[in-house]
Short mmCIF file of C-alpha atoms and ligand atoms in Angstrom, two decimals:
data_model
loop_
_atom_site.label_atom_id
_atom_site.label_comp_id
_atom_site.label_asym_id
_atom_site.label_seq_id
_atom_site.Cartn_x
_atom_site.Cartn_y
_atom_site.Cartn_z
CA MET A 242 47.52 138.89 -56.93
CA LYS A 243 46.03 139.11 -60.44
CA VAL A 244 46.67 142.40 -62.21
CA LEU A 245 45.05 143.97 -65.28
CA VAL A 246 47.06 146.65 -67.11
CA VAL A 247 44.97 148.89 -69.38
CA GLY A 248 46.52 150.12 -72.63
CA GLY A 249 48.62 148.77 -75.44
CA GLY A 250 51.63 151.00 -76.03
CA GLY A 251 55.28 151.13 -75.08
CA ARG A 252 54.47 152.50 -71.64
CA GLU A 253 52.18 149.56 -70.95
CA HIS A 254 54.79 147.10 -72.19
CA ALA A 255 57.30 148.60 -69.74
CA LEU A 256 54.73 148.47 -66.92
CA CYS A 257 53.87 144.83 -67.72
CA TRP A 258 57.57 143.96 -67.93
CA ALA A 259 58.21 145.45 -64.49
CA LEU A 260 55.04 143.97 -62.95
CA SER A 261 55.81 140.52 -64.35
CA ALA A 262 58.90 140.37 -62.09
CA SER A 263 56.84 140.95 -58.94
CA PRO A 264 56.86 138.19 -56.30
CA VAL A 265 53.31 139.27 -55.41
CA LEU A 266 51.95 138.67 -58.93
CA THR A 267 50.04 135.52 -59.77
CA ARG A 268 48.60 136.40 -63.19
CA LEU A 269 49.01 139.40 -65.49
CA PHE A 270 46.45 140.58 -68.06
CA CYS A 271 46.73 143.49 -70.45
CA ALA A 272 43.86 145.05 -72.42
CA PRO A 273 44.32 145.31 -75.31
CA GLY A 274 48.10 144.84 -75.18
CA ASN A 275 50.32 144.31 -78.24
CA ALA A 276 52.62 141.69 -79.74
CA GLY A 277 55.46 142.49 -77.30
CA ILE A 278 53.23 142.60 -74.25
CA ALA A 279 51.96 139.12 -75.19
CA ALA A 280 55.34 137.73 -74.10
CA VAL A 281 54.84 138.83 -70.47
CA ALA A 282 51.05 139.13 -70.07
CA GLU A 283 47.83 137.57 -71.35
CA CYS A 284 46.39 140.05 -73.85
CA VAL A 285 42.64 140.59 -73.63
CA PRO A 286 40.77 142.05 -76.62
CA ILE A 287 39.08 144.94 -74.79
CA GLY A 288 39.80 148.54 -75.80
CA ALA A 289 41.48 150.82 -73.26
CA GLU A 290 38.43 153.11 -73.19
CA GLU A 291 35.77 150.41 -72.76
CA VAL A 292 35.41 151.05 -69.06
CA PRO A 293 32.39 148.83 -68.26
CA ALA A 294 33.88 145.89 -70.21
CA LEU A 295 37.22 146.30 -68.43
CA VAL A 296 35.59 146.30 -65.01
CA ASP A 297 33.40 143.30 -65.93
CA PHE A 298 36.48 141.39 -67.01
CA ALA A 299 38.39 142.34 -63.84
CA THR A 300 35.45 141.24 -61.69
CA ARG A 301 35.04 137.95 -63.54
CA GLU A 302 38.74 137.10 -63.28
CA GLY A 303 39.12 138.15 -59.65
CA VAL A 304 41.66 140.85 -60.53
CA GLY A 305 43.01 142.58 -57.41
CA LEU A 306 44.55 145.61 -59.10
CA VAL A 307 43.75 147.48 -62.31
CA VAL A 308 46.60 149.66 -63.59
CA ALA A 309 45.68 152.46 -65.98
CA GLY A 310 48.34 153.25 -68.58
CA PRO A 311 46.79 156.15 -70.55
CA GLU A 312 44.69 159.08 -69.31
CA ALA A 313 41.55 158.47 -71.36
CA PRO A 314 40.08 155.62 -69.28
CA LEU A 315 40.81 157.63 -66.12
CA THR A 316 38.98 160.71 -67.34
CA LEU A 317 36.14 158.33 -68.31
CA GLY A 318 35.92 157.09 -64.72
CA LEU A 319 37.85 153.79 -64.72
CA ALA A 320 39.04 154.31 -61.12
CA ASP A 321 35.52 155.23 -59.98
CA ALA A 322 34.03 152.15 -61.67
CA CYS A 323 36.70 149.92 -60.12
CA ALA A 324 36.00 151.39 -56.68
CA ALA A 325 32.28 150.71 -57.15
CA ALA A 326 33.15 147.09 -57.98
CA GLY A 327 35.48 146.79 -54.97
CA ILE A 328 38.66 146.56 -57.07
CA ARG A 329 41.77 148.65 -56.49
CA CYS A 330 42.80 150.91 -59.36
CA PHE A 331 46.19 152.50 -59.76
CA GLY A 332 45.24 155.89 -61.17
CA PRO A 333 43.04 158.82 -60.11
CA THR A 334 39.27 159.16 -60.08
CA ALA A 335 37.65 161.13 -62.90
CA ALA A 336 37.42 164.16 -60.58
CA ALA A 337 41.18 164.06 -59.90
CA ALA A 338 42.04 163.19 -63.53
CA ARG A 339 40.72 166.64 -64.47
CA LEU A 340 44.24 167.84 -63.65
CA GLU A 341 45.05 166.51 -67.12
CA GLY A 342 41.57 166.57 -68.65
CA SER A 343 41.07 170.32 -68.27
CA LYS A 344 43.87 172.85 -68.60
CA ALA A 345 41.71 175.55 -67.01
CA PHE A 346 41.04 173.31 -64.01
CA MET A 347 44.75 172.56 -63.69
CA LYS A 348 45.57 176.29 -63.73
CA GLU A 349 42.89 177.02 -61.15
CA VAL A 350 44.23 174.34 -58.81
CA ALA A 351 47.81 175.49 -59.38
CA GLU A 352 46.82 179.06 -58.58
CA ALA A 353 44.93 178.05 -55.43
CA ALA A 354 47.96 176.01 -54.31
CA GLY A 355 50.42 178.84 -55.01
CA VAL A 356 52.31 176.83 -57.62
CA PRO A 357 54.70 178.71 -59.93
CA THR A 358 53.21 178.50 -63.42
CA ALA A 359 52.79 180.70 -66.51
CA ARG A 360 50.39 183.66 -66.21
CA TRP A 361 47.11 182.72 -67.83
CA ALA A 362 43.52 183.55 -68.66
CA ARG A 363 40.61 181.38 -69.71
CA PHE A 364 38.18 182.17 -72.55
CA ASP A 365 34.86 180.74 -73.68
CA ASP A 366 34.33 183.50 -76.25
CA PRO A 367 36.60 183.82 -79.32
CA ALA A 368 36.19 187.62 -79.56
CA ALA A 369 37.40 188.04 -75.99
CA ALA A 370 40.27 185.63 -76.65
CA ARG A 371 41.35 187.68 -79.70
CA ALA A 372 41.17 190.93 -77.79
CA HIS A 373 43.39 189.41 -75.08
CA LEU A 374 45.92 188.20 -77.67
CA ARG A 375 46.16 191.65 -79.27
CA ALA A 376 46.66 193.29 -75.89
CA ALA A 377 49.21 190.73 -74.66
CA GLY A 378 51.27 190.38 -77.86
CA ALA A 379 53.50 187.50 -79.00
CA PRO A 380 55.06 185.07 -78.35
CA ILE A 381 52.07 183.57 -76.60
CA VAL A 382 50.62 180.11 -76.01
CA VAL A 383 47.07 178.99 -76.88
CA LYS A 384 45.79 175.72 -75.39
CA ALA A 385 42.56 173.84 -75.97
CA ASP A 386 41.06 173.23 -72.53
CA GLY A 387 40.23 169.55 -73.02
CA LEU A 388 42.09 166.44 -74.18
CA ALA A 389 43.29 166.80 -77.77
CA ALA A 390 45.63 163.83 -78.20
CA GLY A 391 48.65 166.00 -77.45
CA LYS A 392 47.82 168.38 -80.32
CA GLY A 393 45.95 171.04 -78.38
CA VAL A 394 48.85 173.43 -77.69
CA VAL A 395 50.07 176.15 -80.06
CA VAL A 396 53.17 178.13 -79.12
CA ALA A 397 52.55 181.15 -81.36
CA GLN A 398 55.42 183.38 -82.44
CA THR A 399 53.04 186.06 -83.78
CA VAL A 400 49.62 187.38 -82.79
CA ALA A 401 48.27 186.30 -86.21
CA GLU A 402 49.36 182.72 -85.54
CA ALA A 403 47.72 182.83 -82.11
CA GLU A 404 44.50 184.20 -83.63
CA ASP A 405 44.52 181.35 -86.15
CA ALA A 406 44.81 178.90 -83.24
CA VAL A 407 41.78 180.52 -81.58
CA ALA A 408 39.80 180.21 -84.83
CA GLU A 409 40.82 176.57 -85.30
CA MET A 410 40.08 175.55 -81.73
CA MET A 411 37.07 177.67 -80.81
CA GLU A 412 35.31 178.21 -84.15
CA ARG A 413 36.30 175.37 -86.46
CA ARG A 414 36.47 173.00 -83.47
CA VAL A 415 39.33 170.93 -84.88
CA HIS A 416 39.61 169.24 -81.47
CA GLY A 417 35.84 169.01 -81.01
CA ALA A 418 34.41 170.08 -77.66
CA ALA A 419 37.94 170.14 -76.17
CA GLY A 420 38.45 173.52 -77.88
CA ALA A 421 35.23 175.21 -76.75
CA THR A 422 37.27 176.79 -73.96
CA VAL A 423 40.88 177.88 -74.39
CA VAL A 424 43.61 178.83 -71.97
CA ILE A 425 45.97 181.57 -73.14
CA GLU A 426 49.34 181.64 -71.40
CA GLU A 427 52.51 183.58 -71.12
CA CYS A 428 55.28 181.95 -73.18
CA LEU A 429 58.06 180.54 -71.02
CA GLU A 430 61.55 179.54 -72.05
CA GLY A 431 64.02 176.94 -70.87
CA PRO A 432 64.74 173.22 -70.97
CA GLU A 433 61.79 170.94 -70.24
CA VAL A 434 61.80 167.92 -67.97
CA SER A 435 59.21 165.32 -67.04
CA PHE A 436 58.94 164.93 -63.29
CA PHE A 437 57.04 161.99 -61.79
CA ALA A 438 55.65 161.54 -58.30
CA LEU A 439 53.86 158.56 -56.82
CA CYS A 440 50.83 159.74 -54.81
CA ASP A 441 48.51 158.03 -52.34
CA GLY A 442 46.05 160.90 -51.89
CA GLU A 443 48.03 162.49 -49.07
CA VAL A 444 51.67 161.55 -49.41
CA ALA A 445 53.83 161.91 -52.51
CA LEU A 446 57.16 160.25 -53.24
CA PRO A 447 59.34 161.53 -56.04
CA LEU A 448 60.01 158.95 -58.73
CA ALA A 449 62.89 159.45 -61.15
CA ALA A 450 62.75 162.30 -63.69
CA ALA A 451 63.32 162.02 -67.42
CA GLN A 452 63.79 164.19 -70.44
CA ASP A 453 61.54 163.61 -73.42
CA HIS A 454 62.21 164.60 -77.05
CA LYS A 455 58.84 165.79 -78.34
CA ARG A 456 59.62 167.04 -81.84
CA VAL A 457 59.77 164.56 -84.68
CA GLY A 458 63.00 165.90 -86.20
CA GLU A 459 66.61 165.98 -85.11
CA GLY A 460 67.67 169.17 -83.34
CA ASP A 461 64.10 169.50 -81.98
CA THR A 462 62.55 170.48 -85.30
CA GLY A 463 59.25 169.65 -86.99
CA PRO A 464 55.87 168.88 -85.47
CA ASN A 465 55.24 167.66 -81.95
CA THR A 466 54.83 163.94 -81.34
CA GLY A 467 53.95 161.81 -78.33
CA GLY A 468 57.71 161.61 -77.71
CA MET A 469 60.55 160.27 -79.87
CA GLY A 470 62.93 159.30 -77.10
CA ALA A 471 63.86 159.97 -73.50
CA TYR A 472 66.61 159.50 -71.00
CA SER A 473 66.87 159.34 -67.23
CA PRO A 474 68.09 160.89 -65.00
CA PRO A 475 68.36 164.34 -66.57
CA PRO A 476 71.45 166.18 -65.24
CA MET A 477 69.39 169.35 -64.64
CA VAL A 478 67.27 167.62 -62.01
CA THR A 479 69.54 167.94 -59.00
CA GLU A 480 68.62 166.86 -55.48
CA ALA A 481 67.86 170.52 -54.64
CA LEU A 482 65.59 170.93 -57.67
CA ARG A 483 63.76 167.72 -56.84
CA GLU A 484 63.09 168.99 -53.32
CA GLU A 485 61.95 172.35 -54.68
CA VAL A 486 59.50 170.71 -57.10
CA MET A 487 58.11 168.47 -54.36
CA ALA A 488 57.75 171.38 -51.94
CA ARG A 489 56.42 174.04 -54.33
CA ILE A 490 54.44 172.01 -56.85
CA VAL A 491 53.62 168.38 -56.00
CA ARG A 492 52.78 168.56 -52.28
CA PRO A 493 50.73 171.79 -52.45
CA VAL A 494 48.68 170.39 -55.35
CA LEU A 495 48.11 167.11 -53.55
CA ALA A 496 46.89 169.05 -50.49
CA GLU A 497 44.66 171.28 -52.64
CA MET A 498 43.10 168.27 -54.39
CA ALA A 499 42.41 166.58 -51.05
CA ARG A 500 40.89 169.83 -49.75
CA ARG A 501 38.56 169.83 -52.79
CA GLY A 502 37.43 166.30 -52.00
CA ALA A 503 39.27 164.81 -54.99
CA PRO A 504 42.42 163.26 -53.51
CA PHE A 505 44.95 162.24 -56.15
CA ARG A 506 46.17 158.64 -56.27
CA GLY A 507 48.50 157.31 -58.93
CA VAL A 508 51.33 158.92 -60.84
CA LEU A 509 51.36 162.68 -61.09
CA PHE A 510 53.47 163.72 -64.07
CA ALA A 511 54.51 167.36 -63.91
CA GLY A 512 55.76 168.82 -67.19
CA LEU A 513 58.24 171.45 -66.04
CA MET A 514 60.07 174.25 -67.76
CA LEU A 515 63.32 175.14 -66.03
CA THR A 516 63.29 178.90 -66.58
CA ALA A 517 65.95 181.37 -65.49
CA ALA A 518 63.58 182.27 -62.62
CA GLY A 519 63.20 178.66 -61.45
CA PRO A 520 61.01 175.67 -62.34
CA ARG A 521 57.55 176.47 -63.74
CA LEU A 522 54.70 173.99 -64.10
CA LEU A 523 53.61 173.68 -67.77
CA GLU A 524 51.10 170.90 -67.41
CA PHE A 525 50.02 167.93 -65.36
CA ASN A 526 49.40 164.46 -66.67
CA VAL A 527 47.75 161.87 -64.47
CA ARG A 528 49.78 158.88 -65.68
CA PHE A 529 53.30 157.89 -66.64
CA GLY A 530 54.79 159.51 -69.74
CA ASP A 531 55.37 157.48 -72.87
CA PRO A 532 58.32 156.96 -73.59
CA GLU A 533 59.54 158.28 -70.21
CA CYS A 534 58.03 155.26 -68.45
CA GLN A 535 60.28 152.90 -70.42
CA ALA A 536 63.37 154.84 -69.26
CA LEU A 537 62.10 154.77 -65.65
CA MET A 538 61.11 151.11 -65.43
CA VAL A 539 64.54 149.80 -66.40
CA ARG A 540 66.00 151.83 -63.50
CA LEU A 541 63.46 150.88 -60.84
CA ARG A 542 64.83 148.49 -58.21
CA SER A 543 61.77 148.31 -55.92
CA ASP A 544 58.86 146.02 -56.67
CA LEU A 545 56.46 148.04 -58.83
CA LEU A 546 53.36 146.09 -57.79
CA THR A 547 54.05 146.62 -54.07
CA ALA A 548 54.63 150.33 -54.70
CA MET A 549 51.36 150.64 -56.65
CA LEU A 550 49.44 148.84 -53.92
CA ALA A 551 50.95 151.16 -51.28
CA ALA A 552 49.76 154.15 -53.36
CA CYS A 553 46.25 152.67 -53.65
CA ASP A 554 46.05 151.92 -49.91
CA GLY A 555 47.37 155.25 -48.62
CA GLU A 556 50.57 153.65 -47.34
CA LEU A 557 53.32 155.60 -49.06
CA ALA A 558 54.48 157.41 -45.91
CA ASP A 559 56.81 154.56 -44.95
CA PHE A 560 57.60 153.33 -48.42
CA ASP A 561 61.18 153.30 -49.64
CA LEU A 562 61.53 153.46 -53.42
CA ARG A 563 64.88 152.38 -54.78
CA TRP A 564 66.46 153.21 -58.12
CA SER A 565 69.57 151.90 -59.78
CA GLU A 566 72.45 154.31 -60.29
CA ALA A 567 72.42 153.35 -63.95
CA HIS A 568 71.48 155.76 -66.70
CA SER A 569 68.84 154.79 -69.22
CA LEU A 570 67.85 155.95 -72.66
CA VAL A 571 65.03 155.01 -75.01
CA VAL A 572 64.96 155.57 -78.76
CA VAL A 573 61.53 155.39 -80.38
CA LEU A 574 61.24 153.76 -83.81
CA ALA A 575 58.24 155.22 -85.61
CA ALA A 576 56.53 154.56 -88.94
CA ARG A 577 57.58 156.91 -91.76
CA GLY A 578 55.05 159.75 -91.91
CA TYR A 579 54.37 159.84 -88.15
CA PRO A 580 53.01 162.07 -86.56
CA GLY A 581 51.06 162.51 -89.83
CA ALA A 582 49.62 159.68 -91.92
CA TYR A 583 51.63 156.46 -92.00
CA ALA A 584 51.27 152.91 -93.30
CA LYS A 585 50.81 149.82 -91.13
CA GLY A 586 51.83 146.26 -91.84
CA GLY A 587 55.57 146.55 -92.61
CA VAL A 588 57.52 143.50 -91.40
CA ILE A 589 60.05 144.05 -88.58
CA ARG A 590 63.08 141.75 -88.26
CA GLY A 591 66.17 141.56 -86.10
CA LEU A 592 64.61 142.09 -82.67
CA GLU A 593 66.46 139.08 -81.22
CA ARG A 594 69.78 140.62 -82.26
CA ALA A 595 68.74 144.00 -80.83
CA GLN A 596 67.65 142.42 -77.59
CA ALA A 597 71.00 140.56 -77.35
CA VAL A 598 72.96 143.82 -77.01
CA PRO A 599 73.96 143.97 -73.30
CA GLY A 600 71.70 146.23 -71.25
CA VAL A 601 69.00 146.45 -73.93
CA GLN A 602 65.29 145.92 -73.53
CA VAL A 603 63.05 146.42 -76.56
CA PHE A 604 59.55 147.58 -75.63
CA HIS A 605 56.80 147.30 -78.22
CA ALA A 606 54.50 150.27 -78.76
CA GLY A 607 52.52 149.57 -81.94
CA THR A 608 53.18 146.03 -83.09
CA ALA A 609 51.03 143.06 -84.05
CA ARG A 610 51.64 139.44 -84.99
CA ARG A 611 50.56 138.46 -88.53
CA ALA A 612 48.76 135.14 -89.07
CA ASP A 613 52.05 133.65 -90.33
CA GLY A 614 53.81 134.73 -87.14
CA ALA A 615 55.69 137.71 -88.62
CA LEU A 616 55.99 140.81 -86.44
CA VAL A 617 54.45 143.83 -88.18
CA ALA A 618 54.11 147.55 -87.49
CA ASN A 619 50.67 148.47 -86.24
CA GLY A 620 50.90 152.09 -85.11
CA GLY A 621 52.74 155.41 -85.37
CA ARG A 622 55.24 154.80 -82.62
CA VAL A 623 56.20 151.16 -83.01
CA LEU A 624 59.17 150.23 -80.81
CA GLY A 625 61.00 151.77 -77.86
CA VAL A 626 64.57 150.51 -77.85
CA THR A 627 65.68 151.02 -74.25
CA ALA A 628 69.13 150.57 -72.76
CA THR A 629 70.86 151.06 -69.45
CA GLY A 630 74.52 151.82 -68.88
CA ALA A 631 76.90 153.04 -66.20
CA THR A 632 76.89 156.41 -67.95
CA LEU A 633 74.41 158.10 -70.29
CA ARG A 634 76.98 157.73 -73.07
CA GLU A 635 77.09 153.94 -72.56
CA ALA A 636 73.31 153.68 -72.44
CA ARG A 637 73.07 155.74 -75.61
CA GLU A 638 75.65 153.65 -77.48
CA ALA A 639 73.91 150.42 -76.51
CA ALA A 640 70.48 151.75 -77.54
CA TYR A 641 71.69 152.82 -80.99
CA ARG A 642 73.63 149.58 -81.49
CA ALA A 643 70.36 147.75 -80.88
CA VAL A 644 68.45 150.14 -83.17
CA ASP A 645 70.96 149.37 -85.93
CA ALA A 646 70.30 145.64 -85.53
CA ILE A 647 66.61 146.10 -86.36
CA GLU A 648 65.48 145.71 -89.96
CA TRP A 649 62.39 147.73 -90.68
CA PRO A 650 62.64 149.73 -93.91
CA GLU A 651 59.41 151.66 -93.27
CA GLY A 652 60.63 152.95 -89.90
CA PHE A 653 62.73 155.88 -88.73
CA CYS A 654 64.14 157.29 -85.50
CA ARG A 655 65.90 160.40 -84.26
CA ARG A 656 69.66 159.83 -84.03
CA ASP A 657 70.15 162.59 -81.47
CA ILE A 658 68.30 161.29 -78.40
CA GLY A 659 70.32 162.32 -75.35
CA ALA A 660 73.05 163.82 -77.56
CA ARG A 661 73.02 167.21 -75.86
CA ALA A 662 73.27 165.74 -72.37
CA VAL A 663 76.13 163.43 -73.39
P1 AMP B 930 51.55 170.81 -72.81
O1 AMP B 930 50.71 169.76 -73.49
O2 AMP B 930 50.79 171.79 -72.00
O3 AMP B 930 52.77 170.24 -72.11
O4 AMP B 930 52.21 171.61 -73.99
C1 AMP B 930 52.94 170.94 -75.00
C2 AMP B 930 54.23 171.66 -75.22
O5 AMP B 930 53.97 173.04 -75.49
C3 AMP B 930 55.12 171.68 -73.99
O6 AMP B 930 55.87 170.52 -73.91
C4 AMP B 930 55.95 172.90 -74.24
O7 AMP B 930 57.01 172.62 -75.14
C5 AMP B 930 54.99 173.84 -74.93
N1 AMP B 930 54.39 174.77 -73.95
C6 AMP B 930 53.30 174.57 -73.19
N2 AMP B 930 53.05 175.63 -72.40
C7 AMP B 930 54.02 176.53 -72.67
C8 AMP B 930 54.34 177.84 -72.19
N3 AMP B 930 53.57 178.45 -71.27
N4 AMP B 930 55.41 178.46 -72.70
C9 AMP B 930 56.17 177.87 -73.66
N5 AMP B 930 55.93 176.65 -74.15
C10 AMP B 930 54.88 175.98 -73.67
N1 LIG B 931 55.94 161.82 -73.54
C1 LIG B 931 54.98 162.76 -73.08
C2 LIG B 931 53.72 162.19 -72.63
O1 LIG B 931 53.58 161.00 -72.39
O2 LIG B 931 52.78 162.95 -72.46
#
């Protein structure tokens, strides 16, 4: 089967890497891909959000499965357009992708399904939002309803800070229309984990869980990023917790979405906070996490393509997903300045030496090949150095040994990925 992966980051490199090992695969395309993905897939110069062009290409090439990496094409209707063209798509329809695309929708569904989540209220009017903030007090969380490139959440320590967030989102519209509506939530506390489930519209299978490191600085300081590193499995996610999350969060939401006529197919990513009172749902994403996906793919033992096809065809009930007992850890190398402004074009050397460290797989996130063949940085997050080991400590040591083999003066990474768990 021919497969088209949509996206061009580290997550998509990990997906392409796993798919390229499938016995069912005949040809692998990635749009737009990156310099690392080019080693395992044919990169196609179509942007991840150009839905009609992607579907045209898939039709022309006789692609049997389109795999969506990021959420944007899904909220734009990639799965719907594929269905109309008679092509399978791994990822939800636009109606089901609203679980990520609208925080208010997600909270409504969670409430209807009886899912444990933070208390919340939705506001379309800034004056009403301010009145609510003053009555509720701090700490409190203000979220732009729509997609805001991961920047739409403010965990405010004071009411003044929360009021500023309301002004920025609702009045100054720093996130555009995404901030016209806000969700204001109770502030929860506890460690966070990323929980992934494979869904076929009716049946959900738990995938592995991972812990992300969202802040840019060591010790979880500084601004939020897309994720600076991750490891899997997180020790907090016990068998009992996994069952609780499936029973109280994933399955009820799947049933509620089906009841609403928007069955969810693809990967449901539940961002959880493990509070003293039990796991609470913070958010849903309708795709794999980046960099969590990299940490998951190196542990997956089942054929990814077969699993994705089973999810598309409603055949997960009898599917057996296997994982290695190994631990994995990914360290993200980012361009200095990220998540703020950063320069592109710096030359990266030493990847062969990094890749030669036993257990290491280097996934490219934002890289490009210069005309002279040199590998250059081409994004904020640039590489995801991923390693497996018999223990988390071994995986961590291998990942940092590989990081140290890479020469890229304009880059940086956190040196404390997985440190607390080790
Ligand atoms: P989200 O995009 O909804 O996951 O929010 C981004 C980050 O904001 C999360 O990873 C949490 O660290 C934090 N956050 C979101 N909601 C809450 C909440 N209700 N209480 C405390 N922190 C939160
Ligand atoms: N690493 C978090 C995310 O992909 O949303």
